Short mmCIF file of C-alpha atoms and ligand atoms in Angstrom, two decimals:
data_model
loop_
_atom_site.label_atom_id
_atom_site.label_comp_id
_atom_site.label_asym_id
_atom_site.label_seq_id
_atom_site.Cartn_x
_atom_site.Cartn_y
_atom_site.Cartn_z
CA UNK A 1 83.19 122.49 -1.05
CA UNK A 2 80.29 123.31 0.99
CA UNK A 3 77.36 121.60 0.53
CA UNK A 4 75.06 125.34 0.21
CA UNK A 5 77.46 126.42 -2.51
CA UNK A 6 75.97 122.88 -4.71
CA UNK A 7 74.05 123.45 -7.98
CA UNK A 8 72.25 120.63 -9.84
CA UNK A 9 70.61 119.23 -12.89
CA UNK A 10 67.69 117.48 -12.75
CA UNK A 11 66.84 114.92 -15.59
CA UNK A 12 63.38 114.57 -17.00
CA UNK A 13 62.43 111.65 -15.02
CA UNK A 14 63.04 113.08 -11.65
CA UNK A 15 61.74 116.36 -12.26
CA UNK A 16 59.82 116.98 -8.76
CA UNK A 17 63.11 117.09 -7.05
CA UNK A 18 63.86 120.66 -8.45
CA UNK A 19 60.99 122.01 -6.99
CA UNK A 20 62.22 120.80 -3.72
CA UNK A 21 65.71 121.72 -3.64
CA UNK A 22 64.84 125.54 -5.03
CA UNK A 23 62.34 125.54 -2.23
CA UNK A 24 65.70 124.76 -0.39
CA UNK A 25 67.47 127.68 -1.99
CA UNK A 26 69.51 125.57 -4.22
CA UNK A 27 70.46 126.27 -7.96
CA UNK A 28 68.82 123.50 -9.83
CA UNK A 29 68.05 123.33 -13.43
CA UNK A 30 65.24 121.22 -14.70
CA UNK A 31 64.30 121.12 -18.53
CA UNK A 32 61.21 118.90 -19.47
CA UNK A 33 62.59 117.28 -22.53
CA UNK A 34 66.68 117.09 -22.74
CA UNK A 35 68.68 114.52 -24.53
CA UNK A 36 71.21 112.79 -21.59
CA UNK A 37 74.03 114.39 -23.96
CA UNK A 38 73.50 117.66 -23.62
CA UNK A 39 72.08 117.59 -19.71
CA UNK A 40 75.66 115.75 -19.13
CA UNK A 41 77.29 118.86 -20.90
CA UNK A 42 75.93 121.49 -19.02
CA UNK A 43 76.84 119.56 -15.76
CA UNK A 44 80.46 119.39 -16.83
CA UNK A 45 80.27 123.24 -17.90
CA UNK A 46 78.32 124.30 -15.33
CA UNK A 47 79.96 121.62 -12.77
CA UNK A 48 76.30 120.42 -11.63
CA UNK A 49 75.46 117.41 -9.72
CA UNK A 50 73.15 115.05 -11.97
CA UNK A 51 69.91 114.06 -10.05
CA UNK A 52 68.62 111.54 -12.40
CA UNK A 53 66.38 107.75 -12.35
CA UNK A 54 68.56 106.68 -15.35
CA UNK A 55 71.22 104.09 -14.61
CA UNK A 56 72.23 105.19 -18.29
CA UNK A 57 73.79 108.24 -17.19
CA UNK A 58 75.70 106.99 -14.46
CA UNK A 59 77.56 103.78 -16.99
CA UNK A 60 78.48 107.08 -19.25
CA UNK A 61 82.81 107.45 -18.72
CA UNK A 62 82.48 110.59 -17.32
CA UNK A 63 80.30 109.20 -14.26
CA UNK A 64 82.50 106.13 -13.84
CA UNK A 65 85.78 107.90 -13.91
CA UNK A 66 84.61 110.60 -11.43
CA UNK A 67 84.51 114.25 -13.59
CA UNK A 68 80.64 113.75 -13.27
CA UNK A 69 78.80 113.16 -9.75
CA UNK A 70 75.83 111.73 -10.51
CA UNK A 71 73.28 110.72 -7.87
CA UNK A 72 70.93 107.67 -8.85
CA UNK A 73 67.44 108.74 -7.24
CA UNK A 74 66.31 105.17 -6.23
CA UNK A 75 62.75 105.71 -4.81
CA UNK A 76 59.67 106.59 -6.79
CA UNK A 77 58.58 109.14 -4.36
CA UNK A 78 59.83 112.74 -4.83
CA UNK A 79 60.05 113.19 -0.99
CA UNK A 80 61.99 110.09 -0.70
CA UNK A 81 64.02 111.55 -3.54
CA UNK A 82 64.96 114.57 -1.80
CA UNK A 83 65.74 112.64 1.36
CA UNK A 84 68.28 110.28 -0.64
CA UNK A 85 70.32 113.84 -2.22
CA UNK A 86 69.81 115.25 1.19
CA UNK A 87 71.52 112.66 3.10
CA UNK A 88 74.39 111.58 0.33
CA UNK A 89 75.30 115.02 -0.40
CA UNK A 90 74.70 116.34 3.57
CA UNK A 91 72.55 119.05 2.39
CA UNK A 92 70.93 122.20 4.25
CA UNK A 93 67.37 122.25 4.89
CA UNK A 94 66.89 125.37 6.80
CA UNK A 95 69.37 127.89 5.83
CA UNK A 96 67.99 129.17 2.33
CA UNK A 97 64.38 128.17 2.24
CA UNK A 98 62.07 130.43 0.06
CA UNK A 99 65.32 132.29 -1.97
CA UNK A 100 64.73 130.59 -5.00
CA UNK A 101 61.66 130.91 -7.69
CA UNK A 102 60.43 127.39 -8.01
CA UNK A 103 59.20 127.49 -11.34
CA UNK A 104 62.29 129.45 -13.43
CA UNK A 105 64.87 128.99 -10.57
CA UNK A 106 65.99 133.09 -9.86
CA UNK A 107 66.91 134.29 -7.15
CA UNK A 108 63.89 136.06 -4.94
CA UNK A 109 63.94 139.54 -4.40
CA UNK A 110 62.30 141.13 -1.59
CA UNK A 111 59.22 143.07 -2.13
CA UNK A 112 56.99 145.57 -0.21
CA UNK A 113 53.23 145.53 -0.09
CA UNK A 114 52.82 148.55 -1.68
CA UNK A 115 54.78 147.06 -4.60
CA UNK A 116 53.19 144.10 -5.28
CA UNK A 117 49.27 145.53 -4.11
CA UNK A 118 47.89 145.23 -7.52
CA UNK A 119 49.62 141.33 -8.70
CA UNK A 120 48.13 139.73 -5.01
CA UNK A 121 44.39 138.74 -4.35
CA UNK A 122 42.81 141.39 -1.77
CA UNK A 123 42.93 138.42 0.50
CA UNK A 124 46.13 137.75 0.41
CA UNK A 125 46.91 141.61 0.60
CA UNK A 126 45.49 141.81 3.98
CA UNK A 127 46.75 139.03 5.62
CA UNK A 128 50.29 138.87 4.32
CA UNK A 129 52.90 141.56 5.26
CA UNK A 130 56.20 139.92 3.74
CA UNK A 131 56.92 139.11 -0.13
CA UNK A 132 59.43 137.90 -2.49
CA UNK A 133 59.24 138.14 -6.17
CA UNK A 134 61.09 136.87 -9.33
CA UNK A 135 62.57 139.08 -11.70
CA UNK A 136 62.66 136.94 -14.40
CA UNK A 137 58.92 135.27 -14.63
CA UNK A 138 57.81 138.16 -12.17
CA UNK A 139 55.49 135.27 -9.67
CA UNK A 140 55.23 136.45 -6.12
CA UNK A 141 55.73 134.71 -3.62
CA UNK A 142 54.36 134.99 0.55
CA UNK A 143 54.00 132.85 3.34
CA UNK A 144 50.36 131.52 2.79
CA UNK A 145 49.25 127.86 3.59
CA UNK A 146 51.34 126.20 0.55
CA UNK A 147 54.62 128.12 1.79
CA UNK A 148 53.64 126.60 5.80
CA UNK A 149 52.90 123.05 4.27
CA UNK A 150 56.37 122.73 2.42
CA UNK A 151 58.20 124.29 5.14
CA UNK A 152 57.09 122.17 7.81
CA UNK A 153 58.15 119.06 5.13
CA UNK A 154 61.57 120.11 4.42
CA UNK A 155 62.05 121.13 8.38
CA UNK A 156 60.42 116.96 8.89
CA UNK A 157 63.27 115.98 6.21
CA UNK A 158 65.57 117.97 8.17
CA UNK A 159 64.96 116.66 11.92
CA UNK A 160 65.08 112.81 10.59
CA UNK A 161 68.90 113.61 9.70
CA UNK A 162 70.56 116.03 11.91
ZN1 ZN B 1 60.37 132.79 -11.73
#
């Protein structure tokens, strides 16, 4: 399987990491309050790698026999996190960054100025000539400061493996 084609699961107690890897263009579902029962059935379903802190999850049967991969995050630090899942599961960095909305996890769509004019600050307007948007909670997205700042961490993350 390759590793773009992954989709994950975060748990409650690791929930920065989604942010990350749908920065990173991966599918990653994060729910702020989920009994381990029903996050481990929607892996299964779904066939999601578990990102959790929990050692719980990973004594469950279906971890130890295999039908669940479950990744143990075993730093604090989100960044540290996202280097661990990198590295284990040989993620890509580079080649989906910015597809993804980071707060409801849709796909991006593409926008034009003229479409988005009146949801952008004027600023922002006249400065930016590229936009994505989500479809579902409708956010827009452009390459400001906060889009430069996280890409130049996930290209860091990126250089320290490859
Ligand atoms: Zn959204």
């Amino acid at each position: 399987m390759a590793a773009i084609e992954m989709s994950f699961i975060v748990d409650v107690n690791a929930g920065k990491l989604a942010r990350w890897l749908r920065m990173m263009g991966y599918d990653t579902l994060f729910f702020n309050d989920i009994e381990d029962g029903h996050l481990v059935d929607i892996a299964l379903k779904e066939r999601r790698v578990v990102l959790t802190r929990d050692t719980q999850i990973m004594r469950r049967r279906v971890a130890t026999n295999g039908q669940l991969k479950v990744i143990l995050a075993t730093d604090d630090d989100p960044k540290e996190q996202l280097r661990q899942v990198i590295e284990e599961l040989n993620l890509d960095c580079r080649l989906r960054q910015f597809t993804r909305c980071l707060e409801c996890n849709h796909s991006l769509v593409p926008k034009n100025r003229e479409e988005i004019a009146d949801i952008v600050p004027p600023y922002v307007f006249s400065t930016q000539h590229q936009y994505m948007q989500c479809p579902s909670c409708l956010r827009v997205y452009w390459q400001g400061t906060h889009w430069q700042k996280m890409k130049k961490a996930l290209d860091g993350l990126s250089q320290r493996n490859h």
